[in-house]
mmCIF file of C-alpha atoms in Angstrom:
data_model
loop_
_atom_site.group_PDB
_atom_site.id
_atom_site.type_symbol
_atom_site.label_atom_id
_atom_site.label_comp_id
_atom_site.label_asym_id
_atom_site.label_seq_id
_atom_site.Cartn_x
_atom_site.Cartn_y
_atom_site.Cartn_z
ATOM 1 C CA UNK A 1 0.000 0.000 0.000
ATOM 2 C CA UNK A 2 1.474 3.514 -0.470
ATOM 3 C CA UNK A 3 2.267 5.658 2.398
ATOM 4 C CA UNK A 4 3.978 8.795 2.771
ATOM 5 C CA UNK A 5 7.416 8.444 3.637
ATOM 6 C CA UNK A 6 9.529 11.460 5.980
ATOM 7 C CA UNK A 7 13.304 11.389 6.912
ATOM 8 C CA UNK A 8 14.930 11.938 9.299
ATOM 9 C CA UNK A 9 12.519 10.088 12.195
ATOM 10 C CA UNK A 10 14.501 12.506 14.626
ATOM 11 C CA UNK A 11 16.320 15.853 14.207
ATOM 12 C CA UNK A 12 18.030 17.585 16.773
ATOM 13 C CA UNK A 13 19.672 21.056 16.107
ATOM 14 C CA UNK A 14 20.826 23.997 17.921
ATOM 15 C CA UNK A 15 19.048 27.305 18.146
ATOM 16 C CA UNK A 16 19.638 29.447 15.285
ATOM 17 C CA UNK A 17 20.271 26.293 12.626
ATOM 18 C CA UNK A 18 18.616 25.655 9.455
ATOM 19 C CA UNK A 19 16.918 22.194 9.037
ATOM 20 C CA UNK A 20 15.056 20.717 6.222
ATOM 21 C CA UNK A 21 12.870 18.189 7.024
ATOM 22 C CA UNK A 22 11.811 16.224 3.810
ATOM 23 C CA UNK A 23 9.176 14.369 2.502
ATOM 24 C CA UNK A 24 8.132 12.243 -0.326
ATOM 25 C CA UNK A 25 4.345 12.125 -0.738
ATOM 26 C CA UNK A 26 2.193 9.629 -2.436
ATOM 27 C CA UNK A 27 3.232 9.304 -6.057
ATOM 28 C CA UNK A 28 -0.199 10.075 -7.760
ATOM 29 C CA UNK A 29 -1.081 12.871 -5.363
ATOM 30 C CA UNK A 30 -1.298 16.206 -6.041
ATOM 31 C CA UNK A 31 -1.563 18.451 -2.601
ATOM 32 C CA UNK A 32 0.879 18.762 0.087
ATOM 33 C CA UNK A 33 0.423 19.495 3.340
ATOM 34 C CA UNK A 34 2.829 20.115 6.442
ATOM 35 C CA UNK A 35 1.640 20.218 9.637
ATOM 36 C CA UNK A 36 3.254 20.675 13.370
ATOM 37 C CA UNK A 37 2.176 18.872 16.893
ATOM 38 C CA UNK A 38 3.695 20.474 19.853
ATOM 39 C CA UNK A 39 3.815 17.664 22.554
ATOM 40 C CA UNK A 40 0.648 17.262 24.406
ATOM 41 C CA UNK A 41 -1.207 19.419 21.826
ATOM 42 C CA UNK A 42 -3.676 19.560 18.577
ATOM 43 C CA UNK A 43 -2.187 19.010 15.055
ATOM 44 C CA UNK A 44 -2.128 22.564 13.713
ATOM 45 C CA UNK A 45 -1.679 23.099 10.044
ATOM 46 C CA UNK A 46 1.088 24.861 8.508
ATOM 47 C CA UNK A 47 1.230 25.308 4.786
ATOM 48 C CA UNK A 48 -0.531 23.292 1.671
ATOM 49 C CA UNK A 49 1.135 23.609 -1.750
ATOM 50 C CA UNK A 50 0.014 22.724 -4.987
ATOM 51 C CA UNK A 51 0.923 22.986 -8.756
ATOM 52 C CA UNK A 52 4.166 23.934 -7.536
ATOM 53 C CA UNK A 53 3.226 27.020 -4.974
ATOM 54 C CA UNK A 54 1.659 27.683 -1.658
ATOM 55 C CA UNK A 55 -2.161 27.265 -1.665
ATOM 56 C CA UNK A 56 -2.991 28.080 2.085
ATOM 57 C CA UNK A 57 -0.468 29.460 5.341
ATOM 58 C CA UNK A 58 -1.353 29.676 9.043
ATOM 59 C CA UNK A 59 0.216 32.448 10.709
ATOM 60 C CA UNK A 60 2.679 29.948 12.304
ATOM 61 C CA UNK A 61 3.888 29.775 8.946
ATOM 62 C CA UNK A 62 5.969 32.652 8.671
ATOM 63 C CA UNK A 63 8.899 33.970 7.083
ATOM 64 C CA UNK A 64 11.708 31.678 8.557
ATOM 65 C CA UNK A 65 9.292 28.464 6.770
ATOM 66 C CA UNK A 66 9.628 27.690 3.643
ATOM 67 C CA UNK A 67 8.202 24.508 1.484
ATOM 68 C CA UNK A 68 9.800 23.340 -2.273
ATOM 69 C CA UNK A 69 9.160 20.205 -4.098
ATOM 70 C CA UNK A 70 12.696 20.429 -5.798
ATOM 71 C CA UNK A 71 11.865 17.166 -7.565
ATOM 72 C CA UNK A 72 9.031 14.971 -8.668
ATOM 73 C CA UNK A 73 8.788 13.199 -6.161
ATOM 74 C CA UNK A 74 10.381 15.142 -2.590
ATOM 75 C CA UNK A 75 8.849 17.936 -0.856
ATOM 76 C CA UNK A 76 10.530 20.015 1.724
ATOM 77 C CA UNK A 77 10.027 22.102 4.768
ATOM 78 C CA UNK A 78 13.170 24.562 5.356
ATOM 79 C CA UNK A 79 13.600 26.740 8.830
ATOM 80 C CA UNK A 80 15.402 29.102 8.107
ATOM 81 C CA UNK A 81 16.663 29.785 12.131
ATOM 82 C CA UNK A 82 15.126 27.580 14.757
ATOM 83 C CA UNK A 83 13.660 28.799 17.386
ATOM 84 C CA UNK A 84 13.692 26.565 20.782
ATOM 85 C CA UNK A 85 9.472 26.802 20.381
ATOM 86 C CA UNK A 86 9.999 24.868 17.060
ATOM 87 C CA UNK A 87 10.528 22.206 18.920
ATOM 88 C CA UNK A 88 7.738 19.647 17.586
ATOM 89 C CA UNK A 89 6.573 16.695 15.024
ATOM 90 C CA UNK A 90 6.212 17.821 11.709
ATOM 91 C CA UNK A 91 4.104 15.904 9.619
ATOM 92 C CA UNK A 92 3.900 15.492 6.077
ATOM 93 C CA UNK A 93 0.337 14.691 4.479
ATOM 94 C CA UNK A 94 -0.872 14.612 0.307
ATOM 95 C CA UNK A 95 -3.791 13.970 -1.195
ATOM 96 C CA UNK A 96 -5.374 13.224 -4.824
ATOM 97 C CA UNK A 97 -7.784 16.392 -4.357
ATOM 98 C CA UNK A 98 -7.642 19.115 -2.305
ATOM 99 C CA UNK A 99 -10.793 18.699 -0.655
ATOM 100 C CA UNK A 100 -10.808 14.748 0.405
ATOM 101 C CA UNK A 101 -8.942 12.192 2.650
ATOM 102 C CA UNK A 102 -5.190 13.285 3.385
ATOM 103 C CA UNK A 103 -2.492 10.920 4.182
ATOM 104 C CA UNK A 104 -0.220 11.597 6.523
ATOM 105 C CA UNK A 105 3.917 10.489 6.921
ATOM 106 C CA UNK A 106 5.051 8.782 10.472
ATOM 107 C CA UNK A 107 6.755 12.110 11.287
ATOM 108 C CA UNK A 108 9.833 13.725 11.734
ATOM 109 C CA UNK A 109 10.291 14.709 15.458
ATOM 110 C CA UNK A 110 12.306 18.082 15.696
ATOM 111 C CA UNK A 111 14.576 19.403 19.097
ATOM 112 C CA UNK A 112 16.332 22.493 18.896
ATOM 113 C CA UNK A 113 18.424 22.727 22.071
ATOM 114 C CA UNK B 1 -11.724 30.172 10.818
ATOM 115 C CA UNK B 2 -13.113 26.919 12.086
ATOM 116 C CA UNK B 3 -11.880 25.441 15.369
ATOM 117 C CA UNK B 4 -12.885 21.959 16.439
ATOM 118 C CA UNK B 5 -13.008 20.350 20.120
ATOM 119 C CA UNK B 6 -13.665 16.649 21.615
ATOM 120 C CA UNK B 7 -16.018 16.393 24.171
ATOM 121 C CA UNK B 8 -13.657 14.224 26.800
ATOM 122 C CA UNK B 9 -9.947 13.919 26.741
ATOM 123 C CA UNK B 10 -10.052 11.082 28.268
ATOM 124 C CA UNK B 11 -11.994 7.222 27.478
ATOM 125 C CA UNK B 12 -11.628 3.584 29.009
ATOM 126 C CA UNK B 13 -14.023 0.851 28.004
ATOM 127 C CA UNK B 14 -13.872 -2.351 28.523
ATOM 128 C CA UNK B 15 -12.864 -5.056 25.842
ATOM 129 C CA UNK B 16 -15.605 -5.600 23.725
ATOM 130 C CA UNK B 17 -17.658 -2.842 24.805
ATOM 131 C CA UNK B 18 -18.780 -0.359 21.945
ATOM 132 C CA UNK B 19 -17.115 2.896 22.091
ATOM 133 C CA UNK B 20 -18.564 6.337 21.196
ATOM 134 C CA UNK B 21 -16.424 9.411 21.193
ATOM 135 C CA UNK B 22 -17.635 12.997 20.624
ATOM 136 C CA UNK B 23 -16.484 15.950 18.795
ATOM 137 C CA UNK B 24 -17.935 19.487 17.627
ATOM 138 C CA UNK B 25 -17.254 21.843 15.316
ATOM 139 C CA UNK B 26 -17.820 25.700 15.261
ATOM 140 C CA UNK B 27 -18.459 27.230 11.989
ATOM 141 C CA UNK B 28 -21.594 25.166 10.301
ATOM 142 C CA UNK B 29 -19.907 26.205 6.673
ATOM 143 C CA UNK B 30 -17.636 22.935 7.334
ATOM 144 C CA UNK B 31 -18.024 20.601 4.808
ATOM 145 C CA UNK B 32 -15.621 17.551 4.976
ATOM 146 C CA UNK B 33 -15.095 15.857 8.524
ATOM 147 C CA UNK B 34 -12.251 13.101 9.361
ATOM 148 C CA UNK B 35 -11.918 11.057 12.255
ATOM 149 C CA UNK B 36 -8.232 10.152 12.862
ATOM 150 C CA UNK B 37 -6.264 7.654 15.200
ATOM 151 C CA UNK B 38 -3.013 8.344 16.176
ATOM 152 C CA UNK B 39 -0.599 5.918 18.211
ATOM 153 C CA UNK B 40 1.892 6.939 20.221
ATOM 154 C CA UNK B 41 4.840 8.295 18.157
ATOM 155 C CA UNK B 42 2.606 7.891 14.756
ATOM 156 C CA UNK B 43 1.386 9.932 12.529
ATOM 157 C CA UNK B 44 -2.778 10.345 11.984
ATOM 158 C CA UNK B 45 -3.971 7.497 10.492
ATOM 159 C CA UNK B 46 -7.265 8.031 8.567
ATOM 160 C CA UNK B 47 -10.476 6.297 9.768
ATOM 161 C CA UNK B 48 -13.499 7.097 8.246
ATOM 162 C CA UNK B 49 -14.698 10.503 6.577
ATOM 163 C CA UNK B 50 -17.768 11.818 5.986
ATOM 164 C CA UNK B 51 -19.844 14.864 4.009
ATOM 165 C CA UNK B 52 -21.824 17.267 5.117
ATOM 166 C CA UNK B 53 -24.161 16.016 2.900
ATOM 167 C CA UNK B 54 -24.717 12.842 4.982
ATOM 168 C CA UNK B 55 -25.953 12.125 8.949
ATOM 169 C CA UNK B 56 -24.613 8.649 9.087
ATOM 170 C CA UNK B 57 -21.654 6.574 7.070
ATOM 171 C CA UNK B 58 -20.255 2.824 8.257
ATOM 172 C CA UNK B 59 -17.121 0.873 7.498
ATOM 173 C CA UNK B 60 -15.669 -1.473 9.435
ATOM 174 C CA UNK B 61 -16.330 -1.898 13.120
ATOM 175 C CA UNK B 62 -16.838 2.348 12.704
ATOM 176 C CA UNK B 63 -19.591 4.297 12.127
ATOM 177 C CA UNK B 64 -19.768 8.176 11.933
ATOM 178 C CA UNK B 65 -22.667 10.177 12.809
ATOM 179 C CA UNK B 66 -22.802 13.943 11.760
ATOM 180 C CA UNK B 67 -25.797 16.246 13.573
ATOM 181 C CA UNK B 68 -25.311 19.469 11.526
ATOM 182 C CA UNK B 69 -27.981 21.424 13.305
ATOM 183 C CA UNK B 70 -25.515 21.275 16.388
ATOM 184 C CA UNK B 71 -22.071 20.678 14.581
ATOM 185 C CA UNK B 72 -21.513 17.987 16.348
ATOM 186 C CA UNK B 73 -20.141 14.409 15.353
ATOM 187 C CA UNK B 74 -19.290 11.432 16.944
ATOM 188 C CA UNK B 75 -17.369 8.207 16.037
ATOM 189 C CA UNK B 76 -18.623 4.982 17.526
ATOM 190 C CA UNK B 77 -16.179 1.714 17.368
ATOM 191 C CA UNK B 78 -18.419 -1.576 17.560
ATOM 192 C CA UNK B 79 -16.847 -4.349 19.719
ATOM 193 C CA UNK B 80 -13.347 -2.784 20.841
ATOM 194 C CA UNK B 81 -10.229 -3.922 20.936
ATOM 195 C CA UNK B 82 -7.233 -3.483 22.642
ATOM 196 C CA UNK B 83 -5.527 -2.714 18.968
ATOM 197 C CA UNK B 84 -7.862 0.249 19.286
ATOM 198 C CA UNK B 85 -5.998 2.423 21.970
ATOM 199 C CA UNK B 86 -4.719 5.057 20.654
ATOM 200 C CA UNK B 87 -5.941 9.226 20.443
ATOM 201 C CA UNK B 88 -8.718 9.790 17.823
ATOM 202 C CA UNK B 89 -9.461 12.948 16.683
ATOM 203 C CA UNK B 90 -11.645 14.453 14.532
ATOM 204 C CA UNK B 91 -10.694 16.936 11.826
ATOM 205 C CA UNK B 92 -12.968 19.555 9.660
ATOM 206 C CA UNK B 93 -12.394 21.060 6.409
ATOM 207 C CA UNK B 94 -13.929 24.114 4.850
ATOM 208 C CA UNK B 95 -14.556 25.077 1.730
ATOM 209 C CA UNK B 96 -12.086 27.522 1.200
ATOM 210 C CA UNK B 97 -9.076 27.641 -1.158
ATOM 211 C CA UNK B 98 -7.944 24.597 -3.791
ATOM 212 C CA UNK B 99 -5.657 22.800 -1.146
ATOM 213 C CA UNK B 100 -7.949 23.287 2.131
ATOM 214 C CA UNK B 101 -6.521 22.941 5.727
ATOM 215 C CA UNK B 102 -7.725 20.648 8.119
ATOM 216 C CA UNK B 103 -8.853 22.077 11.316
ATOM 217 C CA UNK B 104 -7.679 19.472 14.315
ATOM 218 C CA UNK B 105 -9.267 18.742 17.790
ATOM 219 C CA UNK B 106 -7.580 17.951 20.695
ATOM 220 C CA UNK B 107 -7.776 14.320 20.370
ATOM 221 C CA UNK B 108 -9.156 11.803 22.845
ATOM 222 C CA UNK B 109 -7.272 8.950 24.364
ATOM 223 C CA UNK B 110 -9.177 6.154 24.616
ATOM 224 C CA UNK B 111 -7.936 3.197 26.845
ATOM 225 C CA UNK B 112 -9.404 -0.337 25.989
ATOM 226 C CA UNK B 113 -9.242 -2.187 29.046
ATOM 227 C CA UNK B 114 -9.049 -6.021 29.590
#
């Protein structure tokens, strides 16, 4: 069965770092999705992209995020300068359509120290 | 904006027991609901989904009821298992944009106990 794949399980980083945190979505799906869970708390969406630009931001979303799909088949979510609040899972998610079931990755689990 | 909240944080049932857990929504323009199950260190895995266009859908062992004159849904889980502890939450969507966001609750943890 496909799934949505995300490397690396684990990231740890200092304060200040960049990190990319990548993803490589269903093959036949269209929409991308990242979103963040804070320990303890709701999923909260970040940023869906499709046709190669950003449909939708939350305001947690801002200027030190950014998302590319550099190839066919990764997509990425870049910060630019942790913050120690960054600290969270960051999931990846697709879909076919952008208004149906989304499928989400196992994860990557981010600590900036 | 939309924001979305379970009803109890908290559920243990016993083993074979049916389970029912609660959600609601705020803004009755939501079209698209999810219920989710997450396990510990696990992304969301999809359950069941259902339209506003419908009060009731089934699969298996699940059924999803949607009361749209409250915005409120629930998910009930026939017979549980142990297999079926985990968090479940329920996500909205609304009909805004190409690539919509899903609107989270908090999730419930629900403890199947022997």
């Amino acid at each position: 069965e496909p799934e949505v794949t995300q490397t690396p399980s684990h990231q740890v980083t200092q304060m200040g770092q960049e990190v990319i945190l990548r993803c490589v979505p269903i093959s036949n799906h269209l929409y991308f999705y990242w979103y963040r869970q804070i320990l303890g708390q709701k999923v909260e969406f970040l940023v869906s992209f499709y046709n190669n630009e950003i449909s939708e931001k939350s305001e947690i979303f801002d200027d030190q995020f950014s998302v590319e799909r550099p190839d066919g088949s990764n997509f990425t979510l870049k910060i630019r300068s942790t913050k120690l609040e960054d600290s969270a899972m960051y999931f990846c998610a697709s879909s076919v359509h952008g208004y149906n079931e989304q499928f989400f990755g196992p994860g990557t689990r981010l600590t900036v120290l | 904006g939309e924001s979305v909240g379970l009803h109890l944080p908290t559920l243990s049932v016993q083993e074979g027991d049916n389970s029912i857990i609660n959600c609601a929504y705020s803004n009755s323009a939501s079209d698209y609901f999810i219920w989710y199950k997450q396990e510990s260190g696990k992304g969301p895995q999809f359950i069941i989904d259902i339209r506003s266009n419908m009060d009731k859908r089934q699969g298996q062992r699940v059924t999803v009821l949607l009361n749209k004159t409250v915005k409120h849904l629930s998910l009930q889980i026939a017979a549980t298992q142990p297999g079926d502890s985990a968090v479940y939450f329920c996500a909205a969507l609304l009909p805004s944009g190409s690539a919509r966001q899903l609107t989270f609750g908090s999730g419930t943890q629900l403890t199947v106990l022997p």
